[in-house]
Coordinates of C-alpha atoms in Angstrom, one line a residue:
M22 CA 0.1 -0.2 -0.1
L23 CA 2.7 2.6 0.9
Q24 CA 4.0 1.8 -2.7
T25 CA 1.3 4.3 -3.9
C26 CA 2.8 7.4 -1.8
I27 CA 3.6 10.2 -4.1
Q28 CA 5.7 11.9 -1.3
C29 CA 3.2 15.0 -1.3
G30 CA 3.9 15.6 2.1
V31 CA 0.3 16.3 3.2
C32 CA 0.7 13.6 6.0
S33 CA 4.0 15.3 7.5
S34 CA 2.5 18.8 7.5
S35 CA -0.8 17.6 9.0
C36 CA 0.6 15.5 11.6
S37 CA 0.1 16.4 15.2
V38 CA 3.5 15.5 16.2
R39 CA 5.1 16.6 13.3
Y40 CA 8.1 18.0 15.1
E41 CA 8.5 14.8 16.8
L42 CA 7.8 12.5 14.1
N43 CA 8.6 12.9 10.2
L44 CA 6.1 10.8 8.5
R45 CA 7.6 11.3 5.0
K46 CA 10.9 10.3 5.9
L47 CA 9.6 7.5 7.5
I48 CA 7.7 6.3 4.6
A49 CA 10.8 7.1 2.3
N50 CA 12.9 4.8 4.6
F51 CA 10.3 2.0 4.4
L52 CA 10.3 2.2 0.6
G53 CA 14.1 2.1 0.2
K54 CA 15.1 -0.2 2.8
K55 CA 11.6 -2.0 3.5
H56 CA 11.5 -1.3 7.1
F57 CA 10.2 1.0 9.8
W58 CA 13.0 0.7 12.4
D59 CA 12.7 4.0 13.8
Q60 CA 12.2 5.1 17.3
Q61 CA 10.2 8.0 16.0
L62 CA 7.4 5.5 15.6
W63 CA 6.7 5.6 19.3
N64 CA 6.0 9.4 19.0
C65 CA 2.7 8.6 16.7
T66 CA -0.4 9.1 18.6
N67 CA -2.7 7.4 16.2
C68 CA -4.5 10.8 15.9
R69 CA -5.3 9.6 12.3
I70 CA -5.3 13.1 10.5
C71 CA -2.4 12.1 8.1
E72 CA -4.6 9.1 7.0
D73 CA -8.0 11.1 6.6
R74 CA -5.8 13.8 4.5
C75 CA -4.1 11.5 2.2
P76 CA -4.6 12.0 -1.3
R77 CA -4.2 8.5 -2.2
G78 CA -6.2 7.0 0.8
I79 CA -3.1 5.2 2.4
K80 CA -3.9 3.6 5.7
L81 CA -1.2 5.4 7.4
T82 CA -2.3 4.8 10.8
E83 CA -2.8 1.3 10.2
Q84 CA 0.4 0.8 8.7
I85 CA 2.3 2.5 11.9
V86 CA 0.5 0.0 14.2
K87 CA 1.5 -2.9 12.3
A88 CA 5.3 -1.6 12.3
K89 CA 4.7 -1.2 16.1
K90 CA 3.7 -4.5 16.2
E91 CA 7.0 -5.9 14.6
V92 CA 9.1 -3.5 16.9
L93 CA 7.3 -4.7 19.5
E94 CA 8.2 -8.2 19.1
R95 CA 11.8 -7.4 18.6
G96 CA 11.9 -5.5 21.8
F97 CA 12.5 -2.0 20.5
V98 CA 10.3 -0.2 22.9
P99 CA 10.5 2.7 25.1
Q100 CA 10.6 2.1 28.8
E101 CA 7.6 4.1 29.5
I102 CA 5.7 1.7 27.0
I103 CA 6.9 -1.1 28.7
K104 CA 5.6 -0.1 31.9
F105 CA 2.5 1.1 30.4
L106 CA 1.9 -2.5 29.0
E107 CA 3.1 -4.2 32.5
N108 CA 0.6 -2.2 34.5
V109 CA -2.1 -3.1 32.1
R110 CA -1.2 -6.8 32.5
K111 CA -0.9 -6.8 36.3
F112 CA -3.5 -4.2 37.4
G113 CA -5.8 -3.8 34.3
N114 CA -4.7 -0.2 34.3
P115 CA -1.9 1.6 32.5
F116 CA -1.2 3.7 35.4
G117 CA -1.0 1.0 38.2
R118 CA -3.7 0.3 40.4
G119 CA -6.9 2.1 40.0
K120 CA -9.5 3.1 42.6
R121 CA -13.1 2.8 43.1
W122 CA -14.0 6.3 42.2
Y123 CA -17.6 6.0 43.0
E124 CA -17.3 5.6 46.9
N125 CA -19.8 7.4 48.6
L126 CA -22.0 7.8 45.7
E127 CA -25.6 6.5 45.5
I128 CA -25.0 4.4 42.4
K129 CA -26.3 1.1 41.2
I130 CA -23.6 -1.8 40.8
A131 CA -24.5 -3.8 38.1
E132 CA -26.4 -7.1 38.4
R133 CA -27.9 -8.9 35.6
G134 CA -30.7 -7.2 33.7
D135 CA -31.5 -4.4 36.1
F136 CA -30.3 -1.5 34.0
D137 CA -30.4 0.3 30.6
F138 CA -26.8 1.4 30.6
L139 CA -23.6 0.1 31.9
F140 CA -21.4 3.2 32.7
F141 CA -17.7 2.7 32.2
A142 CA -15.4 5.2 33.7
G143 CA -12.2 4.3 32.4
C144 CA -8.6 4.0 33.5
A145 CA -8.0 7.7 33.7
T146 CA -10.3 7.9 36.9
F147 CA -6.8 7.0 39.1
D148 CA -6.6 10.9 38.6
E149 CA -8.8 12.5 41.2
K150 CA -9.9 15.2 38.9
I151 CA -11.1 12.9 36.4
A152 CA -12.7 10.6 39.1
E153 CA -14.8 13.9 40.0
V154 CA -15.7 14.3 36.4
A155 CA -17.1 10.8 36.6
R156 CA -19.0 11.5 39.6
K157 CA -20.4 14.6 38.1
A158 CA -21.6 12.7 35.1
V159 CA -23.2 10.0 37.5
K160 CA -25.1 12.9 39.4
L161 CA -26.3 14.1 36.2
L162 CA -27.4 11.0 34.7
N163 CA -29.3 10.3 38.1
F164 CA -30.9 14.1 37.7
A165 CA -32.0 13.0 34.3
G166 CA -33.4 9.8 35.3
V167 CA -31.2 7.7 33.3
N168 CA -31.3 4.0 34.5
F169 CA -27.6 2.7 34.7
A170 CA -25.2 0.6 36.8
V171 CA -21.5 0.6 37.2
L172 CA -19.0 -2.4 37.4
R173 CA -17.6 -2.9 41.0
D174 CA -14.3 -3.0 39.1
E175 CA -13.1 -2.1 36.0
S176 CA -10.4 -3.4 33.6
C177 CA -8.8 -1.4 30.8
C178 CA -10.8 -1.6 27.3
G179 CA -7.5 -2.1 25.7
N180 CA -7.9 0.8 22.9
D181 CA -4.3 2.3 23.4
V182 CA -2.7 -1.2 24.0
L183 CA -4.1 -2.2 20.5
A184 CA -2.7 1.3 19.2
I185 CA 0.6 0.3 20.5
G186 CA 0.6 -2.8 18.5
E187 CA -0.1 -5.5 21.4
E188 CA -2.9 -7.4 19.8
G189 CA -2.6 -10.4 22.0
L190 CA -3.0 -8.6 25.3
F191 CA -5.9 -6.5 23.7
E192 CA -7.7 -9.8 22.9
L193 CA -7.1 -10.9 26.4
L194 CA -8.7 -7.5 27.8
K195 CA -11.6 -7.9 25.2
E196 CA -12.3 -11.6 26.2
K197 CA -12.4 -10.7 30.1
N198 CA -14.5 -7.7 29.7
M199 CA -16.8 -9.2 27.3
K200 CA -17.5 -12.1 29.8
I201 CA -18.0 -9.5 32.3
F202 CA -20.5 -7.7 30.1
E203 CA -22.4 -10.9 29.5
E204 CA -22.5 -12.0 32.9
V205 CA -24.1 -8.7 34.2
G206 CA -26.1 -8.5 31.0
A207 CA -25.0 -5.2 29.6
K208 CA -26.6 -4.5 26.4
K209 CA -25.6 -0.6 26.0
I210 CA -22.4 0.6 27.2
L211 CA -22.1 4.3 28.3
T212 CA -18.4 5.7 28.3
L213 CA -16.8 8.8 29.7
S214 CA -13.7 8.3 27.5
P215 CA -13.8 8.6 24.1
H216 CA -11.0 5.7 23.9
C217 CA -13.3 3.4 25.6
Y218 CA -16.1 4.2 23.3
N219 CA -13.8 3.5 20.2
A220 CA -12.9 0.1 21.6
F221 CA -16.4 -1.2 22.5
K222 CA -18.1 0.3 19.6
N223 CA -15.4 -0.8 16.8
Y224 CA -13.7 -3.6 18.3
Y225 CA -16.1 -5.2 20.8
E226 CA -19.0 -4.3 18.7
I227 CA -21.3 -3.7 21.3
K228 CA -23.9 -0.8 21.5
T229 CA -21.8 2.3 22.8
Y230 CA -22.8 5.7 23.6
H231 CA -20.6 8.6 24.8
V232 CA -21.8 10.6 27.9
T233 CA -22.2 13.7 25.5
E234 CA -24.6 11.8 23.2
V235 CA -26.9 11.0 26.4
L236 CA -26.7 14.0 28.1
S237 CA -27.3 16.4 25.0
K238 CA -30.4 14.6 24.3
A239 CA -31.7 14.7 28.1
I240 CA -31.1 18.7 27.9
E241 CA -33.0 18.7 24.6
K242 CA -35.9 17.0 26.2
A243 CA -35.7 19.4 29.4
E244 CA -34.9 16.4 31.4
I245 CA -31.9 18.4 32.6
K246 CA -32.4 21.9 33.6
F247 CA -30.2 24.7 34.0
T248 CA -30.4 27.0 37.2
K249 CA -27.2 29.4 36.6
V250 CA -25.7 31.4 34.1
L251 CA -22.1 30.8 33.2
E252 CA -20.6 34.1 31.7
K253 CA -17.5 32.5 30.3
V254 CA -16.0 32.5 27.1
V255 CA -15.1 28.9 26.0
T256 CA -13.6 27.0 22.9
F257 CA -13.8 23.0 22.5
H258 CA -11.1 20.7 21.7
D259 CA -12.2 17.7 19.7
P260 CA -10.7 14.4 21.1
C261 CA -9.2 12.2 18.4
Y262 CA -11.4 9.1 19.2
L263 CA -14.7 11.2 19.7
G264 CA -14.3 12.9 16.4
R265 CA -12.0 11.7 13.7
Y266 CA -12.9 8.1 14.6
N267 CA -16.5 8.0 15.4
R268 CA -17.5 11.6 13.9
I269 CA -19.2 12.7 17.0
Y270 CA -18.6 16.6 16.7
D271 CA -22.3 17.9 17.5
A272 CA -23.2 16.6 20.8
P273 CA -20.6 18.3 23.2
R274 CA -21.1 21.5 21.0
K275 CA -25.0 21.4 21.5
I276 CA -24.3 21.1 25.3
L277 CA -22.0 24.2 25.4
E278 CA -24.8 26.0 23.2
Y279 CA -27.2 25.2 25.9
I280 CA -25.5 26.3 28.7
P281 CA -26.9 29.8 29.9
G282 CA -24.4 32.7 29.3
I283 CA -21.7 30.6 27.4
K284 CA -20.1 32.4 24.6
F285 CA -18.7 29.7 22.3
L286 CA -15.6 30.4 19.9
E287 CA -14.6 27.6 17.4
M288 CA -10.9 27.3 16.8
Q289 CA -9.2 27.0 13.6
R290 CA -8.1 23.7 13.6
S291 CA -11.5 21.9 15.0
K292 CA -13.5 18.9 14.1
D293 CA -11.9 16.8 11.4
L294 CA -9.0 19.2 11.2
S295 CA -8.4 19.2 14.9
I296 CA -4.8 18.4 16.1
C297 CA -4.4 16.0 18.9
C298 CA -3.5 16.2 22.3
G299 CA -0.5 14.2 22.2
G300 CA -1.8 11.7 24.6
G301 CA -2.8 8.6 22.4
A302 CA -1.2 5.3 21.8
G303 CA 0.6 5.2 25.1
N304 CA 1.9 8.6 24.8
V305 CA -0.1 9.9 28.0
V306 CA 2.7 8.4 29.8
R307 CA 5.6 9.9 27.6
Y308 CA 7.3 13.3 27.5
M309 CA 7.8 15.0 24.2
K310 CA 9.6 18.2 24.0
N311 CA 7.7 19.7 21.2
R312 CA 4.1 18.9 22.9
P313 CA 1.0 19.2 20.6
S314 CA -0.8 19.9 23.7
M315 CA 1.1 23.4 24.0
M316 CA 0.2 24.2 20.4
R317 CA -3.6 23.6 21.2
V318 CA -3.3 25.8 24.1
E319 CA -1.7 28.6 22.3
E320 CA -4.5 28.4 19.6
A321 CA -7.3 28.7 22.2
S322 CA -5.3 31.4 24.1
S323 CA -5.0 33.5 21.1
L324 CA -8.8 33.3 20.6
G325 CA -9.4 35.0 24.2
A326 CA -11.0 32.1 25.5
E327 CA -11.2 31.7 29.2
L328 CA -11.9 28.0 29.3
L329 CA -10.4 25.3 27.1
V330 CA -13.3 22.4 27.1
T331 CA -13.0 18.9 25.9
S332 CA -14.6 15.7 26.6
C333 CA -11.8 13.3 26.9
P334 CA -10.0 12.4 30.2
F335 CA -6.6 11.9 28.5
C336 CA -7.1 15.3 26.6
F337 CA -7.8 16.8 30.0
M338 CA -4.7 15.2 31.5
M339 CA -2.4 16.3 28.7
L340 CA -3.8 20.0 28.3
E341 CA -4.1 20.7 31.8
D342 CA -0.4 21.5 32.6
D343 CA 0.2 23.4 29.4
A344 CA -2.9 25.7 30.1
K345 CA -1.4 27.0 33.2
L346 CA 1.0 28.6 31.4
K347 CA -1.3 30.8 29.6
N348 CA -3.8 31.3 32.6
L349 CA -6.2 29.2 30.8
E350 CA -8.4 26.9 32.7
V351 CA -9.2 23.3 31.1
K352 CA -12.6 21.9 31.8
D353 CA -14.7 18.8 30.9
V354 CA -18.0 19.4 29.1
I355 CA -19.6 17.7 32.3
D356 CA -17.9 20.3 34.5
L357 CA -19.7 23.1 32.9
V358 CA -23.0 21.1 32.8
Y359 CA -22.8 20.3 36.3
D360 CA -21.9 24.1 37.4
S361 CA -24.8 25.3 35.6
V362 CA -27.4 22.6 37.0
F363 CA -26.3 22.2 40.8

């Protein structure tokens, strides 16, 4: 497939991590030497903008994942990625031991057939700020009358394990999760993370919804009513696995438009042209000198936004530290809904 490349450079110029990954050079090396043995491979976040914009329709992300798989098998792997995978194997969470983020909440633990949605919070709830977003989502879902339950303990969905190229571990995670879903009778999954959404919808092939889809409909039906005005200027960062991978662009924006007092500004690089936060494919635990998260923060700041809003735990984590340098606050869409309702 790569032999059809015309070396136009669109992939390299579009790449979210173009200062850390020269895609054009990588492809040229492959064509000339028939290999992808380059440590730059691991900087790819699987954001897929290169693939979407390729005039030849080359499945570049797919080829990079295949290359990662080969490199992984040969042992040429950064230490952070090794630790990431070890944590998933040992603890079912790439960050090490997770926690029960729902403690002290009025919440239903999944038992067979007693709920409509299984709410899956995801690995990032090890971080207290993400755990708080999950708790706020639960309160909003309860307020809207959504019949849902949670698992007593979750295991990684495997989305980023697969993006790293570790197919064997992904299949083990999928088998384990599917067995649990069947045991509790889960027919529909409701996710906090777009990464989980992508895995469950496209690889597990189970009916899956992102929390913004359910909340936006609840707001439309007046099942959630606002009580406070939030006079804030906001812009929205599209998560790759919510936007480019699954074409969910409208739901989070509709929510922001509904919230009283919000002035919404669109960044130039938005929707299918949105750049990545830099956290995909295991890079949430790695450091890049030229971080796309910093570029994203600068773009939001130049608009005059007070809040940089997203709807992905990994994006939240990646953007937050850089945002402090620009006196910009990062929020999840759920944070704003909650603040305007309660």
